[in-house]
Coordinates of C-alpha atoms in Angstrom, one line a residue:
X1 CA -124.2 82.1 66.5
X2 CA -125.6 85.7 67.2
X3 CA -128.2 87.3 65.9
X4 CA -129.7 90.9 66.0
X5 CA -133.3 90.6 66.1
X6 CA -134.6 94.4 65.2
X7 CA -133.8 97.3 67.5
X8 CA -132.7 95.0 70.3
X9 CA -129.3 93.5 71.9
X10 CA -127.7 90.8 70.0
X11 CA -127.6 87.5 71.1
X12 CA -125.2 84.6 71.4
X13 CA -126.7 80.9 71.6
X14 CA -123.5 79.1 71.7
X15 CA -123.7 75.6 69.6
X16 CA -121.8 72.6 70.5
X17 CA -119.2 72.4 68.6
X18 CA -119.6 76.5 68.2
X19 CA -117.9 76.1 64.0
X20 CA -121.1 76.6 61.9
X21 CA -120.8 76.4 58.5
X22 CA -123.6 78.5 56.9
X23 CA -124.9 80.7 53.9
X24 CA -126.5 84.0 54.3
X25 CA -129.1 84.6 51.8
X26 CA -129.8 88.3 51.4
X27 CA -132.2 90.6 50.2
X28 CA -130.8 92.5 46.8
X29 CA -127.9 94.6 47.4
X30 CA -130.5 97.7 47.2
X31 CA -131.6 97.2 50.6
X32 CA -128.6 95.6 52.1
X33 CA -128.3 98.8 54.3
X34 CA -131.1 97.5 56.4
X35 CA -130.1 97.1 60.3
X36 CA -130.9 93.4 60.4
X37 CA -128.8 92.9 57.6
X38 CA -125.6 94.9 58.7
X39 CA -126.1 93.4 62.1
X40 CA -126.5 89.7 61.2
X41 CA -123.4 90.4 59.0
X42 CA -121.1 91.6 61.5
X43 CA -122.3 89.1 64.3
X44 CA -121.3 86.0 62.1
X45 CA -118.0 87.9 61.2
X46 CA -117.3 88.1 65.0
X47 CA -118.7 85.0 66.1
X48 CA -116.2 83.5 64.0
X49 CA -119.0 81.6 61.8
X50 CA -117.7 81.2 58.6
X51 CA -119.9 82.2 55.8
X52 CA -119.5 79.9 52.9
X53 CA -120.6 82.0 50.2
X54 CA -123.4 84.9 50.0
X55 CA -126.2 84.9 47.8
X56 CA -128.8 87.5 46.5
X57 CA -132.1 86.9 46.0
X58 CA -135.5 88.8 45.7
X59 CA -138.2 88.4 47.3
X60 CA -140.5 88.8 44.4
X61 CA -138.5 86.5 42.3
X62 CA -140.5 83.1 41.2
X63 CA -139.6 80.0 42.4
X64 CA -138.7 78.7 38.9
X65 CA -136.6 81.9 38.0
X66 CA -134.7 81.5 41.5
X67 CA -134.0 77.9 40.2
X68 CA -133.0 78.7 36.6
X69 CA -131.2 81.6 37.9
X70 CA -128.0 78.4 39.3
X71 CA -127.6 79.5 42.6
X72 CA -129.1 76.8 44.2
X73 CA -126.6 74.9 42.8
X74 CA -124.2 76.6 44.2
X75 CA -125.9 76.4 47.6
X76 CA -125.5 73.2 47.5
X77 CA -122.2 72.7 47.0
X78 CA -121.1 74.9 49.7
X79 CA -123.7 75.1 52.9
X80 CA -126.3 72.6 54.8
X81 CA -126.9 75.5 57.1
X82 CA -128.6 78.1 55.5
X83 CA -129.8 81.1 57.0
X84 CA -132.6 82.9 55.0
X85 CA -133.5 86.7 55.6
X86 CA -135.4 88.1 52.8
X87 CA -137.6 90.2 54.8
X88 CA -138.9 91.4 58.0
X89 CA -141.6 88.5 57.8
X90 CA -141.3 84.9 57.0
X91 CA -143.7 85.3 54.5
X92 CA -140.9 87.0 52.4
X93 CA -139.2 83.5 52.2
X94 CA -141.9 81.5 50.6
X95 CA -141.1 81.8 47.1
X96 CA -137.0 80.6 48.3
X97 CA -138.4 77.9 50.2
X98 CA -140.3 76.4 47.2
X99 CA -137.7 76.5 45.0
X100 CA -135.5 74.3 47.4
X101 CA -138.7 72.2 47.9
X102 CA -138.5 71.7 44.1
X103 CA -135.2 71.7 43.6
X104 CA -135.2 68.8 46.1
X105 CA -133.0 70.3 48.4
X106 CA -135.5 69.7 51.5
X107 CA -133.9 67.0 53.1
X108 CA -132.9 66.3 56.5
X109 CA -129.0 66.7 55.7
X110 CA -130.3 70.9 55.2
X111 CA -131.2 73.4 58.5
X112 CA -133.0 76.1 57.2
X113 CA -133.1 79.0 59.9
X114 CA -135.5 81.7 59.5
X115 CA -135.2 85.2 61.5
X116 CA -138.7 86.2 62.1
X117 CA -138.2 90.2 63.2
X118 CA -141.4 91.2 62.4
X119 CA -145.2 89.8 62.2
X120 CA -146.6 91.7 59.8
X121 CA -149.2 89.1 58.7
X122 CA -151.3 87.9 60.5
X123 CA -151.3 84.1 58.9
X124 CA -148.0 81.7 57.6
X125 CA -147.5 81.3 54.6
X126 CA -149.0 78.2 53.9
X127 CA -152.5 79.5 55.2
X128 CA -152.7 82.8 52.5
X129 CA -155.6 81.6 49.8
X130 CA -153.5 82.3 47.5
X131 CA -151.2 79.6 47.2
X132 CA -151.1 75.9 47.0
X133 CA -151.4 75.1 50.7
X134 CA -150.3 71.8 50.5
X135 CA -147.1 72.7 48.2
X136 CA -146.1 75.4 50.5
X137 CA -146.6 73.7 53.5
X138 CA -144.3 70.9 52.7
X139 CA -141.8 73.7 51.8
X140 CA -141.6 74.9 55.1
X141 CA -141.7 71.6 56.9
X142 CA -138.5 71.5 59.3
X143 CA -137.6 74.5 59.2
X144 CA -136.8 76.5 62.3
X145 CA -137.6 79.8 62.9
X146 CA -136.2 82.2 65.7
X147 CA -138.5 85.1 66.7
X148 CA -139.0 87.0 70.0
X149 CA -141.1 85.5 72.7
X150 CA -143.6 88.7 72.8
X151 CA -145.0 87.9 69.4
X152 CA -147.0 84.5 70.9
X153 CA -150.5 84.4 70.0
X154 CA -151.4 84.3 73.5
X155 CA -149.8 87.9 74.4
X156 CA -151.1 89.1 70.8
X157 CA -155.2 87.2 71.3
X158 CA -154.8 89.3 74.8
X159 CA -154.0 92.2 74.5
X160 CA -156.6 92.9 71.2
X161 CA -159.5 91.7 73.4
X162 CA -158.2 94.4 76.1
X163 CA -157.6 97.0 73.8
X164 CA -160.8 96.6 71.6
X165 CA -162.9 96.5 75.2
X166 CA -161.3 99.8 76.6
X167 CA -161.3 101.7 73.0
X168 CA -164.4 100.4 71.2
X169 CA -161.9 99.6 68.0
X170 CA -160.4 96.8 66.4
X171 CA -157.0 97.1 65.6
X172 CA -155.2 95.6 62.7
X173 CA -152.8 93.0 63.0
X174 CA -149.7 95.2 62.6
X175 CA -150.9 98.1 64.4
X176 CA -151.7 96.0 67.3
X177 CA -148.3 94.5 67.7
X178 CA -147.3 98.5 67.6
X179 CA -149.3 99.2 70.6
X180 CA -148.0 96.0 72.5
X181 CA -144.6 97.7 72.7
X182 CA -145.5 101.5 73.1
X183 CA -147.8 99.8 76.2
X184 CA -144.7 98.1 77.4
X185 CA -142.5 102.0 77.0
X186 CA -145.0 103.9 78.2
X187 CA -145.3 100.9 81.6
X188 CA -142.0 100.8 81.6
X189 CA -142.0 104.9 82.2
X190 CA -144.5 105.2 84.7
X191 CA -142.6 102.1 86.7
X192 CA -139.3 104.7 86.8
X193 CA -141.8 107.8 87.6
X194 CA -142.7 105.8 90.8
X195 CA -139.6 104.7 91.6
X196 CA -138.3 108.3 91.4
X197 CA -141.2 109.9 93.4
X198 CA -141.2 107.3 96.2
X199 CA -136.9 108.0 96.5
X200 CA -137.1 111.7 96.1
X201 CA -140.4 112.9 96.4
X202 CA -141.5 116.1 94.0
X203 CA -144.0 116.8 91.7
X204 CA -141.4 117.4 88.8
X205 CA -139.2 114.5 89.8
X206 CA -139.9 113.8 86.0
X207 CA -137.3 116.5 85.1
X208 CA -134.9 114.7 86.9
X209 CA -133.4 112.9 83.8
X210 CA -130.4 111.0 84.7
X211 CA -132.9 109.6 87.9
X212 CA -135.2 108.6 85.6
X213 CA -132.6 107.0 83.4
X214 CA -131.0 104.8 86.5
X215 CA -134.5 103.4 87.3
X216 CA -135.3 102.8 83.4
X217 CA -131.9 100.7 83.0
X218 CA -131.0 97.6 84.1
X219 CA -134.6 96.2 85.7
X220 CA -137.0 93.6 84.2
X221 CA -140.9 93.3 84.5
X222 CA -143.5 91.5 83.3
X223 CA -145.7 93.2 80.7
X224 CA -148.5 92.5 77.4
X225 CA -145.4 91.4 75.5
X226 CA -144.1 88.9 78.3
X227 CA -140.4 89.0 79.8
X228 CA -139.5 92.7 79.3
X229 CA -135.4 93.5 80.8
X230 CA -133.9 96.2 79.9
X231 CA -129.7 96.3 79.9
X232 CA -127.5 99.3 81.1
X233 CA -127.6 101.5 77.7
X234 CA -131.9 101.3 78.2
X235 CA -131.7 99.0 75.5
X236 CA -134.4 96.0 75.9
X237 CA -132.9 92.4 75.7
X238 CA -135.5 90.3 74.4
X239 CA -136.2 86.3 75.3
X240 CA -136.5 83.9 71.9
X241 CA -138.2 81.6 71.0
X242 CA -137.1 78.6 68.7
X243 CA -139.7 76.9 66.5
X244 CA -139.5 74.0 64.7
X245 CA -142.4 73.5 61.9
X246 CA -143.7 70.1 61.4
X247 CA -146.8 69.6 59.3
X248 CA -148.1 73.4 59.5
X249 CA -147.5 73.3 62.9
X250 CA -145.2 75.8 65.0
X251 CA -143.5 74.3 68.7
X252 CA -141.6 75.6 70.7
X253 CA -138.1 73.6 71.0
X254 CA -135.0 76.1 72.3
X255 CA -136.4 79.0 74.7
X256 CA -133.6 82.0 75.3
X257 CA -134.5 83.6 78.8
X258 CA -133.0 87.0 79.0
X259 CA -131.0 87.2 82.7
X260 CA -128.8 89.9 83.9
X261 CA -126.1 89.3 85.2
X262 CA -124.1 91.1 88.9
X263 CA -123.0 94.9 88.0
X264 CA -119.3 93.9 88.8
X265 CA -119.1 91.9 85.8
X266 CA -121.1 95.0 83.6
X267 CA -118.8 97.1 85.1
X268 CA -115.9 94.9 83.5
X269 CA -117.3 94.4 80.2
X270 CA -120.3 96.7 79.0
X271 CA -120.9 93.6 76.6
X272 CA -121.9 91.3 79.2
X273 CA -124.5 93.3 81.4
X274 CA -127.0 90.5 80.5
X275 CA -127.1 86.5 78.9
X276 CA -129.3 84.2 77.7
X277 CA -129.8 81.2 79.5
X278 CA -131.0 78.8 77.1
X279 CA -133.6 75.9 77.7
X280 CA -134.2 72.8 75.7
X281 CA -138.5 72.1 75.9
X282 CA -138.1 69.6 73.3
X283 CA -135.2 67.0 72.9
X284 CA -134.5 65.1 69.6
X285 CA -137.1 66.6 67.1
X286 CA -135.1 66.7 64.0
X287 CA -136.4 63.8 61.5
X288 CA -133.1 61.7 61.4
X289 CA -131.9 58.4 63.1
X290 CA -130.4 59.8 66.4
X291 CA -133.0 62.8 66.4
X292 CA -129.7 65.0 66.5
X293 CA -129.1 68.6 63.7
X294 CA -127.1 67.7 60.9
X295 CA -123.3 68.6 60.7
X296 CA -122.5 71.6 59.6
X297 CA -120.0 70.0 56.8
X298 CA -120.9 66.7 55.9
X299 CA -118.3 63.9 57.0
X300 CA -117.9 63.4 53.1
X301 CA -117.5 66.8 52.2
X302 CA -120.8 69.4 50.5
X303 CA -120.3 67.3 47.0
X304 CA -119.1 63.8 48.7
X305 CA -115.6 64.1 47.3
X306 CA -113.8 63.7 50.5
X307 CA -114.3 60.0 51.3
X308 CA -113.0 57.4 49.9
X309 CA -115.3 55.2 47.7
X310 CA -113.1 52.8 46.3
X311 CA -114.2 49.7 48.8
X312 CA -117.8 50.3 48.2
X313 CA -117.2 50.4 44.1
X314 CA -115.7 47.0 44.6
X315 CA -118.2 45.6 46.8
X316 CA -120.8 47.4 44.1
X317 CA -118.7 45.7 41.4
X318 CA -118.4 42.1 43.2
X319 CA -122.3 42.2 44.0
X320 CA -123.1 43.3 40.6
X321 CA -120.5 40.6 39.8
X322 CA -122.1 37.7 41.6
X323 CA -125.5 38.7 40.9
X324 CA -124.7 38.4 36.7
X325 CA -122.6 35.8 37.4
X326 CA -124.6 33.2 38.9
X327 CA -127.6 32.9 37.1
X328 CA -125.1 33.0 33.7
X329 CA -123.0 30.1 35.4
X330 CA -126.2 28.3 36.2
X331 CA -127.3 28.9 33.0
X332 CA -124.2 28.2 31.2
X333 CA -124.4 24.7 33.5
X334 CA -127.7 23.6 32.2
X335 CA -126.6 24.2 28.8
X336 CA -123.5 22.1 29.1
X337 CA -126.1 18.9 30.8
X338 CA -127.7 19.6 27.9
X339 CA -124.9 19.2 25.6
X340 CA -123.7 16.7 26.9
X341 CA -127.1 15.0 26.8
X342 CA -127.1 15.6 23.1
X343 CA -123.8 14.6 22.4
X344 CA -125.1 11.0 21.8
X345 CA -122.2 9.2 22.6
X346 CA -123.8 5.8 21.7
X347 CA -124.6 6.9 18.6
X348 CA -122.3 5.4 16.2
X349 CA -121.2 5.9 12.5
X350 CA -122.7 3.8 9.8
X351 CA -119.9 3.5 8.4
X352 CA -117.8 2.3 11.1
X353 CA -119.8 -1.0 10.9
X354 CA -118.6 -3.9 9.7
X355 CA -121.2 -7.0 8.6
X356 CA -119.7 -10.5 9.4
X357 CA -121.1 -13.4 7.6
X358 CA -122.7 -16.5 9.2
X359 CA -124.2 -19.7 8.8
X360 CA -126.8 -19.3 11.7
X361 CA -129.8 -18.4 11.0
X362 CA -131.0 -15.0 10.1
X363 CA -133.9 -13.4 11.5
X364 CA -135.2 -9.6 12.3
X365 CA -138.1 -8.2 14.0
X366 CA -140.5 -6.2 12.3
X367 CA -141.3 -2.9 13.6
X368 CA -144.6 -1.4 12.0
X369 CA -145.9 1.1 14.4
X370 CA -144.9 4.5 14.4
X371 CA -143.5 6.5 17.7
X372 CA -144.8 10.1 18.2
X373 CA -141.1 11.3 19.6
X374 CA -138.8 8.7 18.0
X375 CA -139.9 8.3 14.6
X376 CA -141.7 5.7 12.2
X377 CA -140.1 2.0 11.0
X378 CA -141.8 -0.5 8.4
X379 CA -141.4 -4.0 8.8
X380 CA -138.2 -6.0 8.4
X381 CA -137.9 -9.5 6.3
X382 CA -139.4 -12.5 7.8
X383 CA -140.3 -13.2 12.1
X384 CA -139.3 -16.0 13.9
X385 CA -140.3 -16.8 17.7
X386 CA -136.1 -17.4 17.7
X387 CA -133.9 -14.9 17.4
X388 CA -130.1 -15.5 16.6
X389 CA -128.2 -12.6 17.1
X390 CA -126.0 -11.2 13.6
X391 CA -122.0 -10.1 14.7
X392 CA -120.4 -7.2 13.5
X393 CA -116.5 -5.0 14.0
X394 CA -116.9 -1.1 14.9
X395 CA -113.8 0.4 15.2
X396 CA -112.3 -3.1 16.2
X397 CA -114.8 -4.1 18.6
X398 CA -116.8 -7.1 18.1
X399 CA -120.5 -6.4 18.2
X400 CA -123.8 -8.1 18.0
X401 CA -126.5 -6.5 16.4
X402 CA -130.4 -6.2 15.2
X403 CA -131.3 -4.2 11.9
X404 CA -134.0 -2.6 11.0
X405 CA -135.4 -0.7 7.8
X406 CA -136.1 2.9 9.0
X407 CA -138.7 5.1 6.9
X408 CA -137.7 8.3 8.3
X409 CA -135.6 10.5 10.4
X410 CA -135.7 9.8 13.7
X411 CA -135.6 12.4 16.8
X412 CA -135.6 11.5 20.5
X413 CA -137.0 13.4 23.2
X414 CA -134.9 14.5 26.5
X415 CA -136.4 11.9 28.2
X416 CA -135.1 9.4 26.0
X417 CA -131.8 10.9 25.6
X418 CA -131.5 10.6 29.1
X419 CA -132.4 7.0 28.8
X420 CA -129.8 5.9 25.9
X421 CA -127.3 7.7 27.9
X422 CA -127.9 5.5 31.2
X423 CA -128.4 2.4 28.9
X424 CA -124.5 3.5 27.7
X425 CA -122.9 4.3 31.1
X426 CA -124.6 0.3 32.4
X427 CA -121.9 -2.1 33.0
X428 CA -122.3 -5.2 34.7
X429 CA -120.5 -8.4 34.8
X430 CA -123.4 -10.4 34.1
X431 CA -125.0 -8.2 31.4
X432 CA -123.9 -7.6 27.6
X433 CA -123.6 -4.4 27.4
X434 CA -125.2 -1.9 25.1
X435 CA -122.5 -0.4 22.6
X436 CA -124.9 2.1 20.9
X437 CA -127.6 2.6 17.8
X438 CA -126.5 3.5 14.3
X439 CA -129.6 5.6 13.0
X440 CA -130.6 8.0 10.2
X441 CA -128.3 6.6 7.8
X442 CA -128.5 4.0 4.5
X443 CA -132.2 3.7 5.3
X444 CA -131.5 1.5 8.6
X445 CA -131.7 1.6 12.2
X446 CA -129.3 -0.8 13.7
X447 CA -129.4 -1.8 17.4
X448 CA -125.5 -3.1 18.8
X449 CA -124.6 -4.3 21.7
X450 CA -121.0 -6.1 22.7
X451 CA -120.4 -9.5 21.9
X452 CA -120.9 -12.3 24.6
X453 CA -120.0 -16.1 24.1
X454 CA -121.4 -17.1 27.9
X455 CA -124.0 -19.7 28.0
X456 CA -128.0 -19.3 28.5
X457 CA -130.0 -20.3 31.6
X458 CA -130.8 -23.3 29.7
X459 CA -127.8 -24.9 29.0
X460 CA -127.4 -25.3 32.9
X461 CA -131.0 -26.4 33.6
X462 CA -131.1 -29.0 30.6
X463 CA -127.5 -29.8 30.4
X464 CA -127.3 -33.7 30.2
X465 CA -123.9 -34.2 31.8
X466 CA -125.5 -32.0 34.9
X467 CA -126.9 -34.6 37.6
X468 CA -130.1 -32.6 38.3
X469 CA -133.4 -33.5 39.8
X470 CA -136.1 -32.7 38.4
X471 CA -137.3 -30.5 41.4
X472 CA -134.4 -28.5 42.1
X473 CA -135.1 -27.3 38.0
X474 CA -138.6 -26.7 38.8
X475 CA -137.4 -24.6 42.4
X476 CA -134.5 -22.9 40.9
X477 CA -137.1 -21.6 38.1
X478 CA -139.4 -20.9 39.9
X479 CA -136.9 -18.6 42.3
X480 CA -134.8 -17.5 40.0
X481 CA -138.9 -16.1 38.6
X482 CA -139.7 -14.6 41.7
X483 CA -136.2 -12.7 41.8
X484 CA -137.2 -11.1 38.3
X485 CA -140.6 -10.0 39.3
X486 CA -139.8 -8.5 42.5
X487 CA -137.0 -6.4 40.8
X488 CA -138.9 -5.6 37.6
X489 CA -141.8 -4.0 40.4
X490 CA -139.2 -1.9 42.3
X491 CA -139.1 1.9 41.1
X492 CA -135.8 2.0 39.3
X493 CA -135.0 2.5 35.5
X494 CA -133.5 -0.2 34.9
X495 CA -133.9 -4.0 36.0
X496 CA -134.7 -7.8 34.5
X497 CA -137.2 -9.2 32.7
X498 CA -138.4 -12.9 32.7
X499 CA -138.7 -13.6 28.8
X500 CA -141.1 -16.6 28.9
X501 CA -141.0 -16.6 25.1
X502 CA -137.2 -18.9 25.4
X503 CA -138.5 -20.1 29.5
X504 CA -135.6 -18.5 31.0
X505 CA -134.0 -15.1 32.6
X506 CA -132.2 -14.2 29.2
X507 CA -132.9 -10.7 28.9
X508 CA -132.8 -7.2 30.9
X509 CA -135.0 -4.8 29.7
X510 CA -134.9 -0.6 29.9
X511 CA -138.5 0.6 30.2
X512 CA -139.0 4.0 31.4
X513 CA -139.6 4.7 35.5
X514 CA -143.0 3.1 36.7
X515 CA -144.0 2.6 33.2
X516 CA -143.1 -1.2 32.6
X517 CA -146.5 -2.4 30.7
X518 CA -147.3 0.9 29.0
X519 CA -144.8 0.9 25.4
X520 CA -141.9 2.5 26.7
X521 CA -138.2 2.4 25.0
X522 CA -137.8 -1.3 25.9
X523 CA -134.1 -2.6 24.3
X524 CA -133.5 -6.2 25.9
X525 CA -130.2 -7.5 27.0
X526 CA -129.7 -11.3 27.2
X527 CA -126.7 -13.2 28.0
X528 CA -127.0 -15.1 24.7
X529 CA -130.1 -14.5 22.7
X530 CA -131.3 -10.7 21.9
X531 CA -134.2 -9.1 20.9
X532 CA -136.2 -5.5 20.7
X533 CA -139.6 -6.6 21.5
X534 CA -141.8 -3.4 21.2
X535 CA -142.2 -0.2 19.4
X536 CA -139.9 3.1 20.5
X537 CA -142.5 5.4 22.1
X538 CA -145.9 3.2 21.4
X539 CA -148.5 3.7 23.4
X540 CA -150.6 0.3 21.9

């Protein structure tokens, strides 16, 4: 890009891929006659930078009435390189830069670059006691500013101690800056005067203008204001400076060292008769990921418009997908155990039951406690140390069964759900199995289980036409004993029980896990004889 810095010689800092993409911001269109202005202009036009759009701002304006006023906006959605030149000093641009700063457009995707032509203050912006430091100083955070080297503080600290020593005054800031480059003119005078006298000699070799002008043009020296080189038209061609401002803090990251170059090559083109040789002091300062200035043109385009989202909406959408989806699923998974749980299968109709008649003897057990899950029972008719079990039809499947009187509705817990649902899904050849509980209904709670015509452990120990001694009964008790207590202390839901009120291994019992002795659901399964021995849920 070039830039015209004040009354000085433009100059061209070539950039990388040399295609910036930029908005000037302007002064209003009263003082757009200024030189900077015209020249900054015209060098972008023939730099072939292209200017995005223009915008006009005042200085004076507030930072909320630059934001209401939509141009920001529009800022936006055309440039991430913006240059700013509201003034002569960058003190000019602090009302702009907080409205960015609150319009949230101060992120690292946006180069501000600020022309600094002249130091009229003597403070930044964020030091004047009139502002909120803090706010302002986190406006200008990042941005870079370009300014001629003779403005240091060092040059400026120096030459007001010299000058205040040989005059007796103190100089203002301004004034001094003044007297820095009349100094330089009037040095730069005196070095041609010499050079004249010592080649032609003369008291009025002063009068010898176009001498005078050949030893003014085209030499460099060192003066108060640093580098000064002066081109072929007597025009000085200053060195820059690029600062980068991080936390209220100006450093040096780019230096532009005027050179110039043979006089063949002026000869050839008045336009080249100097160059800036440019010299990086600080590598990777911008605050992104690779340290590296933003594009000019985002690779999606100012608004984001020119890429192609459509992959990330669907991995969005299958995210957002599986992250509804599987908690619902789990959700929806529990909900159908639970169903299924409360489905009841072995709960069976009333009505579906079918009461056979018998001679044998009729008996039922009495239940007279009161469960604090299950529900309450009074006593049945009559109790007998024998029970013989009562056979029934349900829906063509012959049944034995145990009745009781119920009081009131009964409920079961999960847990006991879960249990009545095993006790359903048990098969085993040598175990009746359960067929289900008719409950809630007519006033009775009737127990069922399918109907088995095998023979009890006592019709093989006591059968007559069996030749058996008397110890092999006692052994084959006493093992068949020891089988049942080792599986009734092994942690599994269900297992046998040794019934010692009939002296044999009739019955398999359905306590709850580790909780054999303490009143759990116990429903017993014999091969011939059946019984429900304790209370649903008593803890007695």
């Amino acid at each position: 890009m070039e830039i015209m810095l004040g009354p000085a010689q433009p100059v061209r800092a070539e950039h990388p891929s040399n295609k910036y993409t930029v908005i000037y911001l302007q002064y209003t269109s009263t003082n757009y006659e200024r030189l900077s202005l015209q020249s900054l202009s015209n060098l972008l036009k023939n730099s072939d930078i292209k200017v995005n759009v223009v915008a006009d701002f005042d200085q004076m304006s507030l930072p909320d009435e630059i934001i209401l006023s939509g141009k920001l906006e529009s800022l936006s959605s055309h440039a991430r390189i913006i240059i700013v030149e509201l003034g002569m000093d960058i003190n000019s641009a602090t009302n702009f830069m907080l409205a960015v700063q609150r319009y949230e457009m101060k992120t690292k995707d946006y180069v501000y670059i600020i022309p600094w032509l002249a130091h009229t203050n003597d403070q930044s912006p964020w030091e004047a006691a009139t502002v909120d430091k803090q706010e302002v100083k986190a406006a200008f955070e990042n941005v870079i500013i370009i300014t001629a080297h003779g403005y240091d503080k060092k040059f400026f600290d120096d030459f007001q101690d010299k000058f205040s020593q040989a005059t007796g005054m103190i100089s203002s800031h301004y004034a001094t800056l003044t007297y820095m480059a009349l100094y330089d003119a009037l040095f730069l005078y005196g070095l041609a005067l010499r050079d004249a006298y010592e080649e032609i000699g003369g008291f009025d070799v002063h009068q010898n203008g176009s001498l005078i002008w050949s030893k003014m043009t085209n030499r460099q020296f060192i003066g108060v204001t640093g580098q000064v080189l002066m081109n072929h038209k007597a025009i000085r061609v200053p060195s820059y400076a690029t600062y980068h401002i991080t936390n209220g803090t100006k450093r040096i990251v780019v230096e532009l060292e005027a050179k110039i170059v043979n006089r063949e090559r002026c000869e050839k083109n008045t336009n080249q008769c100097s160059e800036h040789i440019a010299r990086e002091v600080i590598q990777f300062y911008w605050p992104s990921s690779t340290g590296q200035l933003p594009k000019a043109v985002p690779s999606c385009g100012f608004t984001g418009s020119d890429c192609d989202y459509t992959v990330y909406i669907i991995l969005l959408g299958v995210t957002a997908f599986l992250l509804t989806a599987s908690p619902l699923s789990y959700f929806a998974y529990l909900k159908h155990k639970e169903q299924l749980l409360y489905d009841m299968t072995w709960r069976i109709p009333r009505d579906s039951i079918r009461f056979m008649d018998s001679k044998q003897s009729r008996s039922e057990h009495s239940l007279a406690s009161r469960s604090q899950s299950s529900g309450s029972f009074s006593g049945s008719i009559g109790s007998k140390p024998m029970v013989s079990a009562r056979q029934a039809m349900s829906n063509g499947v012959r049944i034995v069964f145990i009745r009781f009187q119920q009081t009131r509705n009964v409920t079961f817990p999960k847990a006991e759900l879960k249990l009545l649902k095993e006790l359903k899904l048990t098969e085993n050849e040598n175990l009746n199995k359960f067929y289900g509980i008719a409950f809630n209904q007519q006033n009775e709670f009737v127990v069922m289980w399918l109907f088995c015509s095998r023979g009890s452990l006592e019709d093989i120990l006591f059968n007559d036409e069996l030749k058996l001694g008397r110890n092999f009964q006692v052994s084959f008790a006493k093992d068949i004993v020891k089988v049942s207590y080792n599986i009734c202390q092994h942690s599994i839901i269900l297992h046998s029980f040794f019934n010692n009120r009939f002296n044999t291994l009739e019955c398999f019992c359905f306590p709850k896990k580790n909780d054999f002795e303490r009143g759990s659901v116990r429903i017993w399964l014999m091969i011939q004889k059946l019984c429900f021995d304790k209370v649903i849920g008593s803890n007695s």
